[in-house]
Amino acid sequence: MKAARLENGVLQIKELPTPKLDYEDALIRMTSAGVCHSDLHIVRGDWAGLPSNMPLGHEGIGIVEALGPGADRYVAVGDRVILGLGGTGGGFWCGACEYCMRGEPRHCAQTKGIMGTFSQEFRVWAKSLVKLPADLGDEEAPLACGGLTAYGAVKKLLKHQILPGRAIAVIGAAGGLGHYAVQIASAFGYNVVGVDVGEERLSFVKSLGAHTVLGAEDAVAAAQEFGGVDASLAENTRLAGFDLGLQMLRRGGLFVAVGIPASSEGNLQLNPWEFFRRDPTLIYSAVGTVQDMRELVDLAAAGRVKTHVGRTATLAELGDVFDDLESGRYVGRAVITDFNV
Ligand SMILES: [Zn+2]
Ligand SMILES: [Zn+2]
């Protein structure tokens, strides 16, 4: 089978043997795979501490082709499924530890991520699969990480008692994560302030249902004028976006960090006096659980969330897609739709 791998830090398309199935494994014939900003960070070596040899891709839709022992309790051959949960937690979780029991399997000591969906066939733990309704197309593959990450972040607003109707900012609102967050937060009933750069991106954000759109350059002053937002979702891969999200908060507001800027961008800065004065709550939100994925699929099936596909490509064109993503040549997400070339 053909598959994309990072070999000594270089992207390669290789011919590899079909994976062998273990207990509760399913073999998926991939029909589409989303390109996440994380994949670009991995290929460019942006994140310190990651291996330079690894499979690539962690969002996908496909058909169950074969089952290992015990997997038939969760899916059947021929089922069309979405697989993902990001790079953390989609491959395995123990189900019995403190973190698993409270719905945070990504912190489980036995957790395994999903990596390797840029591949004709992919082996995955059947418990993490979610079946798809027939009317949800293959272009929705990026729901698996991008959509789920945005969904998990919006759900945390409720956990922190920020109720529908309140003003929340989405920083990077036209991006791969942000465009989902705008739709999901609007579907939940929040008053969404979408922040991005440039006329074209802002009108795209408006079309997604944002109540207000602001250019990044005016966002802090505009937010101060109406007293600040209750929460900021920094759906952004640049540290400047994180700073902006913090600056837009009202006193006692919630800052939700999503995405990971390159290590070379340095640290998030917070002046202790400002911390005292403004008293923000700072949390991180990474992907979500398989239950979140089921809820998101329902929301997408109801037409409330849709992936904006700005680019499609074959497996062989993956390197070009990374170049295009890096230079912002498309909005929304890219999807690999053909794995045979
Ligand atoms: Zn566990
Ligand atoms: Zn991702």
Short mmCIF file of C-alpha atoms and ligand atoms in Angstrom, two decimals:
data_model
loop_
_atom_site.label_atom_id
_atom_site.label_comp_id
_atom_site.label_asym_id
_atom_site.label_seq_id
_atom_site.Cartn_x
_atom_site.Cartn_y
_atom_site.Cartn_z
CA MET A 1 0.00 0.00 0.00
CA LYS A 2 1.06 3.62 -0.61
CA ALA A 3 1.57 5.79 2.46
CA ALA A 4 3.13 9.15 3.36
CA ARG A 5 5.89 9.08 6.00
CA LEU A 6 8.41 11.42 7.50
CA GLU A 7 11.85 9.82 6.96
CA ASN A 8 14.81 11.64 8.53
CA GLY A 9 12.67 14.77 8.63
CA VAL A 10 11.73 14.54 4.92
CA LEU A 11 8.24 13.83 3.53
CA GLN A 12 8.19 10.64 1.41
CA ILE A 13 5.47 8.56 -0.28
CA LYS A 14 6.44 4.91 0.24
CA GLU A 15 5.23 1.43 -0.64
CA LEU A 16 4.56 -0.37 2.69
CA PRO A 17 3.05 -3.75 3.69
CA THR A 18 -0.63 -3.81 4.72
CA PRO A 19 -0.75 -3.64 8.54
CA LYS A 20 -1.49 -6.83 10.54
CA LEU A 21 -4.56 -6.64 12.79
CA ASP A 22 -4.39 -7.18 16.55
CA TYR A 23 -7.16 -7.54 19.17
CA GLU A 24 -10.01 -5.00 18.58
CA ASP A 25 -8.28 -3.54 15.50
CA ALA A 26 -10.03 -2.59 12.28
CA LEU A 27 -8.41 -2.14 8.87
CA ILE A 28 -9.77 0.90 7.05
CA ARG A 29 -9.54 1.53 3.31
CA MET A 30 -9.14 5.32 3.32
CA THR A 31 -11.39 7.33 1.02
CA SER A 32 -10.34 10.80 2.23
CA ALA A 33 -7.89 12.35 4.69
CA GLY A 34 -7.76 15.92 5.96
CA VAL A 35 -4.56 17.95 6.11
CA CYS A 36 -4.26 19.52 9.57
CA HIS A 37 -1.94 22.39 10.49
CA SER A 38 -0.33 19.96 12.96
CA ASP A 39 0.83 17.81 10.02
CA LEU A 40 2.60 20.85 8.58
CA HIS A 41 4.26 21.58 11.94
CA ILE A 42 5.43 17.95 12.12
CA VAL A 43 6.80 17.91 8.55
CA ARG A 44 8.61 21.22 9.07
CA GLY A 45 10.09 20.06 12.41
CA ASP A 46 8.46 23.03 14.20
CA TRP A 47 7.78 21.20 17.45
CA ALA A 48 10.79 20.29 19.58
CA GLY A 49 10.90 16.69 20.80
CA LEU A 50 8.95 14.91 18.03
CA PRO A 51 10.59 12.02 16.11
CA SER A 52 11.91 12.68 12.60
CA ASN A 53 10.68 9.26 11.39
CA MET A 54 6.94 8.68 11.65
CA PRO A 55 3.71 8.02 9.72
CA LEU A 56 1.70 11.13 8.80
CA GLY A 57 -1.94 12.23 8.82
CA HIS A 58 -4.50 11.97 11.62
CA GLU A 59 -7.90 12.80 10.09
CA GLY A 60 -9.82 10.52 7.79
CA ILE A 61 -12.90 8.81 6.44
CA GLY A 62 -12.89 5.29 5.06
CA ILE A 63 -14.59 1.92 4.78
CA VAL A 64 -13.99 -0.92 7.25
CA GLU A 65 -12.23 -3.61 5.20
CA ALA A 66 -11.29 -6.24 7.81
CA LEU A 67 -11.59 -6.83 11.55
CA GLY A 68 -9.24 -8.24 14.18
CA PRO A 69 -10.56 -10.45 17.03
CA GLY A 70 -13.20 -8.70 19.16
CA ALA A 71 -13.58 -5.68 16.85
CA ASP A 72 -16.96 -6.87 15.55
CA ARG A 73 -18.52 -5.65 18.82
CA TYR A 74 -18.00 -2.05 17.59
CA VAL A 75 -18.09 -1.98 13.77
CA ALA A 76 -18.81 -4.28 10.82
CA VAL A 77 -16.99 -4.83 7.53
CA GLY A 78 -18.41 -2.33 5.02
CA ASP A 79 -19.22 0.36 7.60
CA ARG A 80 -18.25 3.88 6.56
CA VAL A 81 -16.46 5.55 9.46
CA ILE A 82 -14.66 8.69 10.53
CA LEU A 83 -11.44 8.24 12.50
CA GLY A 84 -9.45 10.82 14.30
CA LEU A 85 -9.59 12.32 17.78
CA GLY A 86 -6.42 14.12 16.73
CA GLY A 87 -2.90 12.96 17.41
CA THR A 88 -3.82 12.20 21.03
CA GLY A 89 -6.20 9.56 22.30
CA GLY A 90 -7.68 8.10 19.10
CA GLY A 91 -5.50 4.98 19.01
CA PHE A 92 -6.15 3.59 22.49
CA TRP A 93 -7.18 4.56 25.99
CA CYS A 94 -7.43 2.24 29.00
CA GLY A 95 -11.00 3.15 29.99
CA ALA A 96 -10.38 2.54 33.69
CA CYS A 97 -7.98 5.18 35.06
CA GLU A 98 -8.94 8.44 36.74
CA TYR A 99 -8.56 10.43 33.49
CA CYS A 100 -10.50 7.98 31.35
CA MET A 101 -13.29 7.81 33.93
CA ARG A 102 -13.70 11.57 33.93
CA GLY A 103 -13.74 11.93 30.17
CA GLU A 104 -10.15 13.03 29.57
CA PRO A 105 -8.62 9.98 27.84
CA ARG A 106 -5.83 12.06 26.28
CA HIS A 107 -4.20 12.21 29.75
CA CYS A 108 -4.44 8.41 30.22
CA ALA A 109 -0.98 6.88 30.80
CA GLN A 110 -1.77 4.21 28.18
CA THR A 111 -3.15 6.61 25.56
CA LYS A 112 -2.05 6.23 21.94
CA GLY A 113 -2.64 8.72 19.17
CA ILE A 114 -3.66 8.16 15.58
CA MET A 115 -0.99 8.81 12.98
CA GLY A 116 -0.87 7.53 9.42
CA THR A 117 -4.13 8.35 7.65
CA PHE A 118 -2.26 9.58 4.52
CA SER A 119 -2.32 5.97 3.42
CA GLN A 120 -4.33 3.61 1.23
CA GLU A 121 -5.05 1.38 4.25
CA PHE A 122 -4.88 2.19 7.95
CA ARG A 123 -5.08 0.04 11.09
CA VAL A 124 -7.05 1.59 13.97
CA TRP A 125 -8.57 0.62 17.33
CA ALA A 126 -12.23 -0.09 16.51
CA LYS A 127 -13.57 1.55 19.71
CA SER A 128 -12.52 4.99 18.50
CA LEU A 129 -14.47 4.76 15.22
CA VAL A 130 -17.70 6.68 14.62
CA LYS A 131 -20.10 5.57 11.88
CA LEU A 132 -21.17 8.20 9.36
CA PRO A 133 -24.61 8.81 7.87
CA ALA A 134 -24.62 8.34 4.08
CA ASP A 135 -25.42 11.99 3.34
CA LEU A 136 -22.26 13.26 5.03
CA GLY A 137 -19.66 13.37 2.24
CA ASP A 138 -15.99 12.36 2.21
CA GLU A 139 -15.01 16.05 2.17
CA GLU A 140 -15.97 16.13 5.86
CA ALA A 141 -12.81 14.19 6.86
CA PRO A 142 -11.31 17.26 8.62
CA LEU A 143 -14.11 17.07 11.19
CA ALA A 144 -11.97 14.28 12.68
CA CYS A 145 -9.38 16.64 14.19
CA GLY A 146 -10.06 20.23 13.10
CA GLY A 147 -13.80 20.04 13.67
CA LEU A 148 -13.48 18.02 16.87
CA THR A 149 -10.84 20.37 18.28
CA ALA A 150 -13.15 23.33 17.72
CA TYR A 151 -16.12 21.40 19.15
CA GLY A 152 -14.19 20.42 22.28
CA ALA A 153 -13.15 24.04 22.84
CA VAL A 154 -16.70 25.41 22.48
CA LYS A 155 -18.06 22.74 24.85
CA LYS A 156 -15.60 23.94 27.51
CA LEU A 157 -17.42 27.29 27.59
CA LEU A 158 -20.40 25.51 29.16
CA LYS A 159 -18.16 23.73 31.65
CA HIS A 160 -16.92 27.17 32.74
CA GLN A 161 -20.46 28.53 32.96
CA ILE A 162 -20.28 30.84 29.99
CA LEU A 163 -23.79 30.52 28.70
CA PRO A 164 -25.22 30.87 25.18
CA GLY A 165 -25.95 34.50 24.34
CA ARG A 166 -22.64 35.76 25.78
CA ALA A 167 -19.97 37.36 23.56
CA ILE A 168 -17.04 35.10 22.71
CA ALA A 169 -14.12 35.81 20.39
CA VAL A 170 -12.73 33.33 17.88
CA ILE A 171 -9.18 34.34 16.98
CA GLY A 172 -8.13 33.04 13.56
CA ALA A 173 -11.79 32.71 12.62
CA ALA A 174 -11.26 31.98 8.90
CA GLY A 175 -8.67 29.27 9.51
CA GLY A 176 -8.86 25.51 9.49
CA LEU A 177 -9.92 25.38 13.16
CA GLY A 178 -11.53 28.80 13.44
CA HIS A 179 -14.09 28.33 10.67
CA TYR A 180 -15.48 25.36 12.58
CA ALA A 181 -15.45 27.23 15.91
CA VAL A 182 -17.52 30.08 14.41
CA GLN A 183 -20.17 27.66 13.10
CA ILE A 184 -20.26 25.51 16.24
CA ALA A 185 -20.38 28.44 18.68
CA SER A 186 -23.13 30.04 16.57
CA ALA A 187 -25.07 26.75 16.61
CA PHE A 188 -24.73 26.70 20.42
CA GLY A 189 -26.21 30.24 20.49
CA TYR A 190 -23.14 32.32 21.38
CA ASN A 191 -22.67 35.87 20.18
CA VAL A 192 -19.57 35.19 18.06
CA VAL A 193 -16.94 37.87 17.44
CA GLY A 194 -14.75 36.53 14.61
CA VAL A 195 -11.23 37.94 14.38
CA ASP A 196 -8.98 37.48 11.36
CA VAL A 197 -6.92 39.43 8.86
CA GLY A 198 -8.06 40.98 5.55
CA GLU A 199 -11.38 41.76 3.89
CA GLU A 200 -11.75 38.42 2.10
CA ARG A 201 -11.19 36.33 5.22
CA LEU A 202 -13.51 38.53 7.30
CA SER A 203 -16.37 38.28 4.82
CA PHE A 204 -15.90 34.49 4.82
CA VAL A 205 -16.19 34.57 8.65
CA LYS A 206 -19.37 36.66 8.39
CA SER A 207 -20.84 34.11 5.97
CA LEU A 208 -20.27 31.37 8.58
CA GLY A 209 -22.64 33.07 11.01
CA ALA A 210 -20.39 35.36 13.11
CA HIS A 211 -22.35 38.14 14.79
CA THR A 212 -19.45 40.60 14.46
CA VAL A 213 -16.17 40.45 12.53
CA LEU A 214 -13.05 42.38 13.49
CA GLY A 215 -9.68 42.80 11.79
CA ALA A 216 -6.85 41.67 14.09
CA GLU A 217 -5.42 45.21 14.07
CA ASP A 218 -8.62 46.77 15.56
CA ALA A 219 -9.77 43.84 17.68
CA VAL A 220 -8.37 44.86 21.09
CA ALA A 221 -9.61 48.47 20.91
CA ALA A 222 -13.04 47.33 19.65
CA ALA A 223 -13.35 44.73 22.40
CA GLN A 224 -12.42 47.28 25.06
CA GLU A 225 -15.17 49.57 23.75
CA PHE A 226 -17.88 47.00 24.55
CA GLY A 227 -16.24 45.84 27.79
CA GLY A 228 -14.41 42.78 26.49
CA VAL A 229 -15.54 39.28 25.58
CA ASP A 230 -16.51 36.59 28.12
CA ALA A 231 -14.18 34.10 26.45
CA SER A 232 -11.54 33.94 23.72
CA LEU A 233 -10.89 30.81 21.71
CA ALA A 234 -7.38 31.16 20.27
CA GLU A 235 -7.87 28.84 17.28
CA ASN A 236 -4.56 29.90 16.01
CA THR A 237 -1.10 28.64 15.29
CA ARG A 238 0.74 31.92 15.93
CA LEU A 239 1.63 33.24 19.35
CA ALA A 240 0.36 36.70 18.35
CA GLY A 241 -3.13 35.19 18.14
CA PHE A 242 -2.82 33.90 21.70
CA ASP A 243 -1.83 37.39 22.91
CA LEU A 244 -4.75 38.94 21.07
CA GLY A 245 -7.18 36.51 22.69
CA LEU A 246 -5.90 37.42 26.16
CA GLN A 247 -6.11 41.16 25.45
CA MET A 248 -9.73 40.96 24.27
CA LEU A 249 -11.04 39.38 27.50
CA ARG A 250 -13.21 41.20 29.99
CA ARG A 251 -12.16 40.94 33.65
CA GLY A 252 -12.57 37.38 34.89
CA GLY A 253 -12.86 36.07 31.33
CA LEU A 254 -11.92 32.62 30.04
CA PHE A 255 -8.99 32.09 27.67
CA VAL A 256 -9.08 28.80 25.75
CA ALA A 257 -5.82 27.95 23.99
CA VAL A 258 -6.24 25.70 20.96
CA GLY A 259 -3.47 24.72 18.56
CA ILE A 260 0.25 24.91 19.27
CA PRO A 261 2.47 27.67 17.83
CA ALA A 262 5.97 26.66 16.71
CA SER A 263 8.40 26.24 19.64
CA SER A 264 10.62 28.94 18.08
CA GLU A 265 7.90 31.56 18.75
CA GLY A 266 8.75 31.41 22.45
CA ASN A 267 6.43 31.56 25.46
CA LEU A 268 3.04 32.98 26.23
CA GLN A 269 3.68 36.12 28.31
CA LEU A 270 1.46 37.27 31.12
CA ASN A 271 2.38 40.25 33.25
CA PRO A 272 1.71 39.37 36.94
CA TRP A 273 0.08 42.74 37.62
CA GLU A 274 -2.25 42.25 34.64
CA PHE A 275 -2.94 38.71 35.86
CA PHE A 276 -4.00 40.10 39.26
CA ARG A 277 -6.01 42.95 37.84
CA ARG A 278 -7.86 41.08 35.11
CA ASP A 279 -8.02 37.64 36.80
CA PRO A 280 -8.43 35.50 33.65
CA THR A 281 -9.00 31.74 33.70
CA LEU A 282 -6.53 30.06 31.32
CA ILE A 283 -7.20 26.59 29.94
CA TYR A 284 -6.00 24.42 27.08
CA SER A 285 -8.35 22.45 24.85
CA ALA A 286 -7.05 19.55 22.74
CA VAL A 287 -9.29 17.59 20.37
CA GLY A 288 -12.11 15.72 22.13
CA THR A 289 -13.53 12.33 23.01
CA VAL A 290 -15.26 9.76 20.84
CA GLN A 291 -18.55 10.95 22.38
CA ASP A 292 -17.74 14.52 21.28
CA MET A 293 -17.12 13.09 17.78
CA ARG A 294 -20.56 11.46 17.75
CA GLU A 295 -22.20 14.75 18.78
CA LEU A 296 -20.26 16.65 16.11
CA VAL A 297 -21.27 14.15 13.41
CA ASP A 298 -24.91 14.70 14.44
CA LEU A 299 -24.44 18.48 14.21
CA ALA A 300 -22.88 18.12 10.75
CA ALA A 301 -25.64 15.74 9.62
CA ALA A 302 -28.19 18.37 10.70
CA GLY A 303 -26.41 20.89 8.44
CA ARG A 304 -25.21 23.11 11.32
CA VAL A 305 -21.48 22.55 10.64
CA LYS A 306 -19.82 22.15 7.29
CA THR A 307 -16.17 21.77 6.33
CA HIS A 308 -14.99 24.49 4.01
CA VAL A 309 -12.67 22.64 1.64
CA GLY A 310 -10.26 25.11 0.07
CA ARG A 311 -8.02 22.55 -1.62
CA THR A 312 -8.22 18.92 -2.76
CA ALA A 313 -5.25 16.82 -3.85
CA THR A 314 -3.88 13.34 -4.49
CA LEU A 315 -1.50 11.61 -2.08
CA ALA A 316 1.42 12.39 -4.41
CA GLU A 317 0.59 16.13 -4.17
CA LEU A 318 0.78 16.22 -0.37
CA GLY A 319 4.04 18.19 -0.40
CA ASP A 320 2.44 20.91 -2.57
CA VAL A 321 -0.50 21.10 -0.18
CA PHE A 322 1.89 21.75 2.72
CA ASP A 323 3.51 24.59 0.72
CA ASP A 324 0.08 26.08 -0.01
CA LEU A 325 -0.99 25.79 3.64
CA GLU A 326 2.22 27.44 4.78
CA SER A 327 1.76 30.42 2.48
CA GLY A 328 -1.99 30.77 3.14
CA ARG A 329 -3.00 30.02 -0.47
CA TYR A 330 -6.37 28.53 0.50
CA VAL A 331 -8.98 29.15 3.22
CA GLY A 332 -10.55 26.37 5.30
CA ARG A 333 -9.14 22.85 5.03
CA ALA A 334 -7.38 20.68 2.44
CA VAL A 335 -8.47 17.09 1.78
CA ILE A 336 -6.59 14.23 0.11
CA THR A 337 -9.20 12.48 -2.06
CA ASP A 338 -7.14 10.03 -4.12
CA PHE A 339 -4.63 7.63 -2.57
CA ASN A 340 -3.78 5.69 -5.74
CA VAL A 341 -1.50 8.33 -7.26
ZN ZN B 1 -6.97 5.49 31.15
ZN ZN B 2 -4.97 17.87 13.80
#
